[in-house]
Amino acid sequence: MNFLLIARVSGSSMLPTLKSGQRALFWPVKNANHSLLGKVVLISRINSSGARDFYQIKRVKEYKEGKFFVTGDNADFSTDSREFGWIESDEIVGKLLFEFKIGRAHV
């Protein structure tokens, strides 16, 4: 059984797509692949000890040899693959289904 993931947007890295304070609903991803190109995803960074550090919302820009290059839509205010490099497929934990606007869901 797959459980949907809900994340609260924090910061301006995904403007104008997502605004700080919004909630976003993600479908869990298993075996991430090239079909995520151009999609907004929830990533969970894995630290050097193998623990999941923190979550970020980013867009998949490139896919090569099983790895992903992710960026924020607001590049000037985003910490992303330009700083931390390519991410592994198991660091992508969800694909955006829709975001909640004030008082309604937006698909």
CSV table of N, CA and C in Angstrom, one decimal:
chain,number,residue,atom,x,y,z
A,1,MET,N,0.8,-1.2,0.0
A,1,MET,CA,0.0,0.0,0.0
A,1,MET,C,0.9,1.2,0.0
A,2,ASN,N,0.6,2.2,-0.8
A,2,ASN,CA,1.3,3.5,-0.9
A,2,ASN,C,0.5,4.5,-0.2
A,3,PHE,N,1.2,5.3,0.7
A,3,PHE,CA,0.6,6.4,1.4
A,3,PHE,C,1.1,7.7,0.8
A,4,LEU,N,0.1,8.6,0.5
A,4,LEU,CA,0.5,9.9,0.0
A,4,LEU,C,1.3,10.7,1.0
A,5,LEU,N,2.2,11.5,0.5
A,5,LEU,CA,3.1,12.3,1.4
A,5,LEU,C,2.6,13.8,1.3
A,6,ILE,N,2.5,14.5,2.4
A,6,ILE,CA,2.2,15.9,2.4
A,6,ILE,C,3.4,16.7,2.9
A,7,ALA,N,3.8,17.7,2.2
A,7,ALA,CA,4.9,18.5,2.6
A,7,ALA,C,4.5,20.0,2.6
A,8,ARG,N,5.0,20.7,3.6
A,8,ARG,CA,4.8,22.2,3.6
A,8,ARG,C,6.0,22.9,3.0
A,9,VAL,N,5.7,23.8,2.1
A,9,VAL,CA,6.7,24.5,1.3
A,9,VAL,C,7.3,25.5,2.3
A,10,SER,N,8.6,25.6,2.3
A,10,SER,CA,9.3,26.6,3.2
A,10,SER,C,10.4,27.2,2.3
A,11,GLY,N,10.3,28.5,2.2
A,11,GLY,CA,11.3,29.3,1.4
A,11,GLY,C,10.8,29.6,0.0
A,12,SER,N,11.7,30.3,-0.7
A,12,SER,CA,11.3,30.8,-2.1
A,12,SER,C,11.9,30.1,-3.2
A,13,SER,N,12.5,28.9,-3.0
A,13,SER,CA,13.3,28.3,-4.1
A,13,SER,C,12.4,27.7,-5.2
A,14,MET,N,11.1,27.5,-4.9
A,14,MET,CA,10.3,27.0,-6.0
A,14,MET,C,9.3,28.0,-6.5
A,15,LEU,N,9.5,29.3,-6.2
A,15,LEU,CA,8.6,30.3,-6.8
A,15,LEU,C,8.8,30.4,-8.3
A,16,PRO,N,7.9,30.6,-9.2
A,16,PRO,CA,6.5,30.9,-8.8
A,16,PRO,C,5.6,29.7,-8.7
A,17,THR,N,6.1,28.5,-8.9
A,17,THR,CA,5.3,27.3,-8.9
A,17,THR,C,4.7,27.0,-7.5
A,18,LEU,N,5.5,27.1,-6.5
A,18,LEU,CA,5.1,26.9,-5.1
A,18,LEU,C,5.5,28.0,-4.2
A,19,LYS,N,4.6,28.4,-3.3
A,19,LYS,CA,4.9,29.5,-2.4
A,19,LYS,C,5.1,29.0,-1.0
A,20,SER,N,6.0,29.7,-0.2
A,20,SER,CA,6.2,29.4,1.1
A,20,SER,C,4.9,29.3,1.9
A,21,GLY,N,4.7,28.3,2.7
A,21,GLY,CA,3.5,28.1,3.5
A,21,GLY,C,2.5,27.2,2.8
A,22,GLN,N,2.6,27.0,1.5
A,22,GLN,CA,1.6,26.1,0.8
A,22,GLN,C,1.9,24.7,1.3
A,23,ARG,N,0.9,23.8,1.1
A,23,ARG,CA,1.1,22.4,1.3
A,23,ARG,C,1.0,21.7,-0.1
A,24,ALA,N,1.8,20.7,-0.2
A,24,ALA,CA,1.8,20.0,-1.5
A,24,ALA,C,1.7,18.5,-1.2
A,25,LEU,N,1.0,17.8,-2.1
A,25,LEU,CA,0.7,16.4,-2.0
A,25,LEU,C,1.5,15.6,-3.0
A,26,PHE,N,2.3,14.6,-2.5
A,26,PHE,CA,3.2,13.9,-3.3
A,26,PHE,C,2.8,12.4,-3.4
A,27,TRP,N,2.9,11.8,-4.5
A,27,TRP,CA,2.8,10.3,-4.7
A,27,TRP,C,4.1,9.7,-4.4
A,28,PRO,N,4.2,8.7,-3.6
A,28,PRO,CA,5.5,8.0,-3.3
A,28,PRO,C,6.1,7.5,-4.6
A,29,VAL,N,7.4,7.6,-4.7
A,29,VAL,CA,8.2,7.1,-5.8
A,29,VAL,C,9.1,6.0,-5.4
A,30,LYS,N,9.0,4.9,-6.1
A,30,LYS,CA,9.9,3.8,-6.0
A,30,LYS,C,10.6,3.6,-7.3
A,31,ASN,N,11.8,3.3,-7.3
A,31,ASN,CA,12.6,3.1,-8.6
A,31,ASN,C,12.4,4.4,-9.5
A,32,ALA,N,12.9,5.5,-9.1
A,32,ALA,CA,12.8,6.7,-9.9
A,32,ALA,C,13.6,6.5,-11.2
A,33,ASN,N,13.1,7.1,-12.3
A,33,ASN,CA,13.7,7.0,-13.6
A,33,ASN,C,13.5,8.2,-14.4
A,34,HIS,N,13.9,8.1,-15.7
A,34,HIS,CA,13.8,9.3,-16.6
A,34,HIS,C,12.4,9.9,-16.8
A,35,SER,N,11.4,9.1,-16.4
A,35,SER,CA,10.0,9.6,-16.6
A,35,SER,C,9.8,10.9,-15.7
A,36,LEU,N,10.7,11.1,-14.7
A,36,LEU,CA,10.5,12.3,-13.8
A,36,LEU,C,11.1,13.5,-14.4
A,37,LEU,N,11.7,13.5,-15.5
A,37,LEU,CA,12.3,14.7,-16.1
A,37,LEU,C,11.2,15.8,-16.2
A,38,GLY,N,11.5,17.0,-15.7
A,38,GLY,CA,10.6,18.1,-15.8
A,38,GLY,C,9.6,18.1,-14.7
A,39,LYS,N,9.5,17.1,-13.9
A,39,LYS,CA,8.5,17.0,-12.8
A,39,LYS,C,9.1,17.6,-11.5
A,40,VAL,N,8.1,18.0,-10.7
A,40,VAL,CA,8.5,18.5,-9.3
A,40,VAL,C,8.5,17.3,-8.4
A,41,VAL,N,9.5,17.2,-7.6
A,41,VAL,CA,9.7,16.0,-6.8
A,41,VAL,C,10.0,16.4,-5.3
A,42,LEU,N,9.8,15.5,-4.4
A,42,LEU,CA,10.2,15.6,-3.0
A,42,LEU,C,11.4,14.8,-2.9
A,43,ILE,N,12.5,15.4,-2.4
A,43,ILE,CA,13.7,14.6,-2.2
A,43,ILE,C,14.1,14.6,-0.8
A,44,SER,N,14.7,13.5,-0.4
A,44,SER,CA,15.2,13.3,1.0
A,44,SER,C,16.7,13.1,0.9
A,45,ARG,N,17.4,14.1,1.3
A,45,ARG,CA,18.9,14.0,1.2
A,45,ARG,C,19.4,13.0,2.3
A,46,ILE,N,20.4,12.2,1.9
A,46,ILE,CA,21.0,11.2,2.7
A,46,ILE,C,22.4,11.6,3.1
A,47,ASN,N,22.6,11.7,4.4
A,47,ASN,CA,23.9,12.2,4.9
A,47,ASN,C,25.0,11.1,4.9
A,48,SER,N,26.2,11.5,5.3
A,48,SER,CA,27.3,10.5,5.2
A,48,SER,C,27.2,9.3,6.0
A,49,SER,N,26.3,9.4,7.1
A,49,SER,CA,26.1,8.2,7.9
A,49,SER,C,25.0,7.3,7.4
A,50,GLY,N,24.3,7.7,6.3
A,50,GLY,CA,23.3,6.9,5.7
A,50,GLY,C,21.9,7.3,6.2
A,51,ALA,N,21.8,8.3,7.1
A,51,ALA,CA,20.5,8.7,7.6
A,51,ALA,C,19.9,9.8,6.7
A,52,ARG,N,18.5,9.8,6.6
A,52,ARG,CA,17.9,10.9,5.9
A,52,ARG,C,17.9,12.1,6.7
A,53,ASP,N,18.5,13.2,6.1
A,53,ASP,CA,18.8,14.4,6.7
A,53,ASP,C,17.6,15.4,6.8
A,54,PHE,N,17.1,15.7,5.6
A,54,PHE,CA,16.0,16.7,5.5
A,54,PHE,C,15.4,16.5,4.1
A,55,TYR,N,14.2,17.2,4.0
A,55,TYR,CA,13.5,17.1,2.7
A,55,TYR,C,13.5,18.4,2.0
A,56,GLN,N,13.5,18.3,0.6
A,56,GLN,CA,13.4,19.5,-0.2
A,56,GLN,C,12.5,19.2,-1.4
A,57,ILE,N,11.9,20.3,-1.9
A,57,ILE,CA,11.1,20.2,-3.1
A,57,ILE,C,11.9,20.8,-4.2
A,58,LYS,N,12.1,20.0,-5.3
A,58,LYS,CA,12.9,20.5,-6.5
A,58,LYS,C,12.3,20.0,-7.7
A,59,ARG,N,12.8,20.5,-8.9
A,59,ARG,CA,12.4,20.0,-10.2
A,59,ARG,C,13.5,19.2,-10.8
A,60,VAL,N,13.2,18.1,-11.4
A,60,VAL,CA,14.2,17.3,-12.1
A,60,VAL,C,14.5,17.9,-13.4
A,61,LYS,N,15.8,18.3,-13.6
A,61,LYS,CA,16.2,18.9,-14.8
A,61,LYS,C,17.0,18.0,-15.8
A,62,GLU,N,17.7,17.0,-15.2
A,62,GLU,CA,18.5,16.1,-16.0
A,62,GLU,C,18.5,14.7,-15.4
A,63,TYR,N,18.6,13.7,-16.2
A,63,TYR,CA,18.7,12.3,-15.7
A,63,TYR,C,19.9,11.7,-16.5
A,64,LYS,N,20.8,11.1,-15.8
A,64,LYS,CA,22.0,10.5,-16.5
A,64,LYS,C,22.5,9.4,-15.7
A,65,GLU,N,22.6,8.2,-16.3
A,65,GLU,CA,23.2,7.0,-15.7
A,65,GLU,C,22.6,6.7,-14.3
A,66,GLY,N,21.3,6.9,-14.1
A,66,GLY,CA,20.6,6.5,-12.9
A,66,GLY,C,20.7,7.6,-11.8
A,67,LYS,N,21.2,8.8,-12.2
A,67,LYS,CA,21.3,9.9,-11.2
A,67,LYS,C,20.5,11.1,-11.8
A,68,PHE,N,20.1,12.0,-10.8
A,68,PHE,CA,19.3,13.1,-11.2
A,68,PHE,C,19.9,14.4,-10.8
A,69,PHE,N,19.7,15.4,-11.7
A,69,PHE,CA,20.1,16.8,-11.4
A,69,PHE,C,18.9,17.6,-11.1
A,70,VAL,N,18.7,18.1,-9.9
A,70,VAL,CA,17.5,18.8,-9.5
A,70,VAL,C,17.8,20.3,-9.2
A,71,THR,N,16.8,21.1,-9.5
A,71,THR,CA,17.0,22.6,-9.2
A,71,THR,C,15.7,23.1,-8.7
A,72,GLY,N,15.8,24.3,-8.1
A,72,GLY,CA,14.6,25.0,-7.7
A,72,GLY,C,14.1,25.9,-8.9
A,73,ASP,N,12.9,26.2,-9.0
A,73,ASP,CA,12.4,27.0,-10.1
A,73,ASP,C,12.9,28.5,-10.0
A,74,ASN,N,13.2,28.9,-8.8
A,74,ASN,CA,13.7,30.2,-8.5
A,74,ASN,C,15.2,30.1,-8.3
A,75,ALA,N,16.0,30.0,-9.3
A,75,ALA,CA,17.4,29.6,-9.3
A,75,ALA,C,18.2,30.5,-8.4
A,76,ASP,N,17.9,31.8,-8.3
A,76,ASP,CA,18.7,32.7,-7.5
A,76,ASP,C,18.6,32.4,-6.0
A,77,PHE,N,17.5,31.7,-5.6
A,77,PHE,CA,17.3,31.5,-4.2
A,77,PHE,C,17.1,30.0,-3.9
A,78,SER,N,17.9,29.1,-4.5
A,78,SER,CA,17.7,27.7,-4.4
A,78,SER,C,19.1,27.0,-4.1
A,79,THR,N,19.0,26.1,-3.1
A,79,THR,CA,20.2,25.2,-2.8
A,79,THR,C,19.8,23.9,-3.5
A,80,ASP,N,20.5,23.5,-4.5
A,80,ASP,CA,20.1,22.4,-5.3
A,80,ASP,C,21.4,21.7,-5.9
A,81,SER,N,21.2,20.9,-6.9
A,81,SER,CA,22.3,20.1,-7.5
A,81,SER,C,23.5,21.0,-8.0
A,82,ARG,N,23.2,22.2,-8.2
A,82,ARG,CA,24.4,23.1,-8.6
A,82,ARG,C,25.4,23.2,-7.4
A,83,GLU,N,24.9,23.0,-6.2
A,83,GLU,CA,25.7,23.0,-5.0
A,83,GLU,C,26.1,21.6,-4.5
A,84,PHE,N,25.1,20.8,-4.4
A,84,PHE,CA,25.3,19.5,-3.8
A,84,PHE,C,25.5,18.3,-4.8
A,85,GLY,N,25.4,18.6,-6.1
A,85,GLY,CA,25.7,17.6,-7.1
A,85,GLY,C,24.5,16.7,-7.4
A,86,TRP,N,24.7,15.8,-8.2
A,86,TRP,CA,23.7,14.8,-8.7
A,86,TRP,C,23.2,14.0,-7.5
A,87,ILE,N,21.9,13.6,-7.5
A,87,ILE,CA,21.4,12.8,-6.4
A,87,ILE,C,21.1,11.4,-6.9
A,88,GLU,N,21.0,10.5,-6.0
A,88,GLU,CA,20.7,9.1,-6.3
A,88,GLU,C,19.2,8.9,-6.4
A,89,SER,N,18.8,7.9,-7.1
A,89,SER,CA,17.4,7.6,-7.3
A,89,SER,C,16.6,7.4,-6.0
A,90,ASP,N,17.3,6.8,-5.0
A,90,ASP,CA,16.6,6.5,-3.8
A,90,ASP,C,16.4,7.8,-2.9
A,91,GLU,N,17.0,8.9,-3.3
A,91,GLU,CA,16.8,10.2,-2.7
A,91,GLU,C,15.5,10.9,-3.1
A,92,ILE,N,14.9,10.4,-4.2
A,92,ILE,CA,13.6,10.9,-4.7
A,92,ILE,C,12.5,10.1,-4.0
A,93,VAL,N,11.7,10.7,-3.2
A,93,VAL,CA,10.7,10.0,-2.4
A,93,VAL,C,9.3,10.2,-2.9
A,94,GLY,N,9.1,11.3,-3.7
A,94,GLY,CA,7.7,11.6,-4.1
A,94,GLY,C,7.7,12.4,-5.3
A,95,LYS,N,6.6,12.3,-6.1
A,95,LYS,CA,6.3,13.1,-7.3
A,95,LYS,C,5.0,14.0,-7.0
A,96,LEU,N,5.1,15.3,-7.3
A,96,LEU,CA,4.0,16.2,-7.0
A,96,LEU,C,2.7,15.8,-7.7
A,97,LEU,N,1.7,15.6,-6.9
A,97,LEU,CA,0.3,15.4,-7.5
A,97,LEU,C,-0.4,16.7,-7.6
A,98,PHE,N,-0.5,17.5,-6.5
A,98,PHE,CA,-1.0,18.8,-6.6
A,98,PHE,C,-0.7,19.6,-5.3
A,99,GLU,N,-0.8,20.9,-5.4
A,99,GLU,CA,-0.5,21.8,-4.3
A,99,GLU,C,-1.8,22.4,-3.8
A,100,PHE,N,-1.8,22.7,-2.5
A,100,PHE,CA,-3.0,23.3,-2.0
A,100,PHE,C,-2.9,24.8,-2.0
A,101,LYS,N,-3.8,25.5,-2.6
A,101,LYS,CA,-3.9,26.9,-2.5
A,101,LYS,C,-4.7,27.3,-1.3
A,102,ILE,N,-4.8,28.5,-1.0
A,102,ILE,CA,-5.7,28.9,0.2
A,102,ILE,C,-7.1,28.5,-0.1
A,103,GLY,N,-7.7,27.6,0.7
A,103,GLY,CA,-9.1,27.3,0.5
A,103,GLY,C,-9.4,26.3,-0.5
A,104,ARG,N,-8.4,25.8,-1.3
A,104,ARG,CA,-8.7,24.8,-2.4
A,104,ARG,C,-7.5,24.1,-2.9
A,105,ALA,N,-7.7,23.0,-3.6
A,105,ALA,CA,-6.6,22.3,-4.2
A,105,ALA,C,-6.4,22.7,-5.6
A,106,HIS,N,-5.2,22.8,-6.1
A,106,HIS,CA,-4.9,23.2,-7.4
A,106,HIS,C,-4.1,22.0,-8.1
A,107,VAL,N,-4.7,21.5,-9.2
A,107,VAL,CA,-4.1,20.4,-9.9
A,107,VAL,C,-3.2,20.9,-11.0
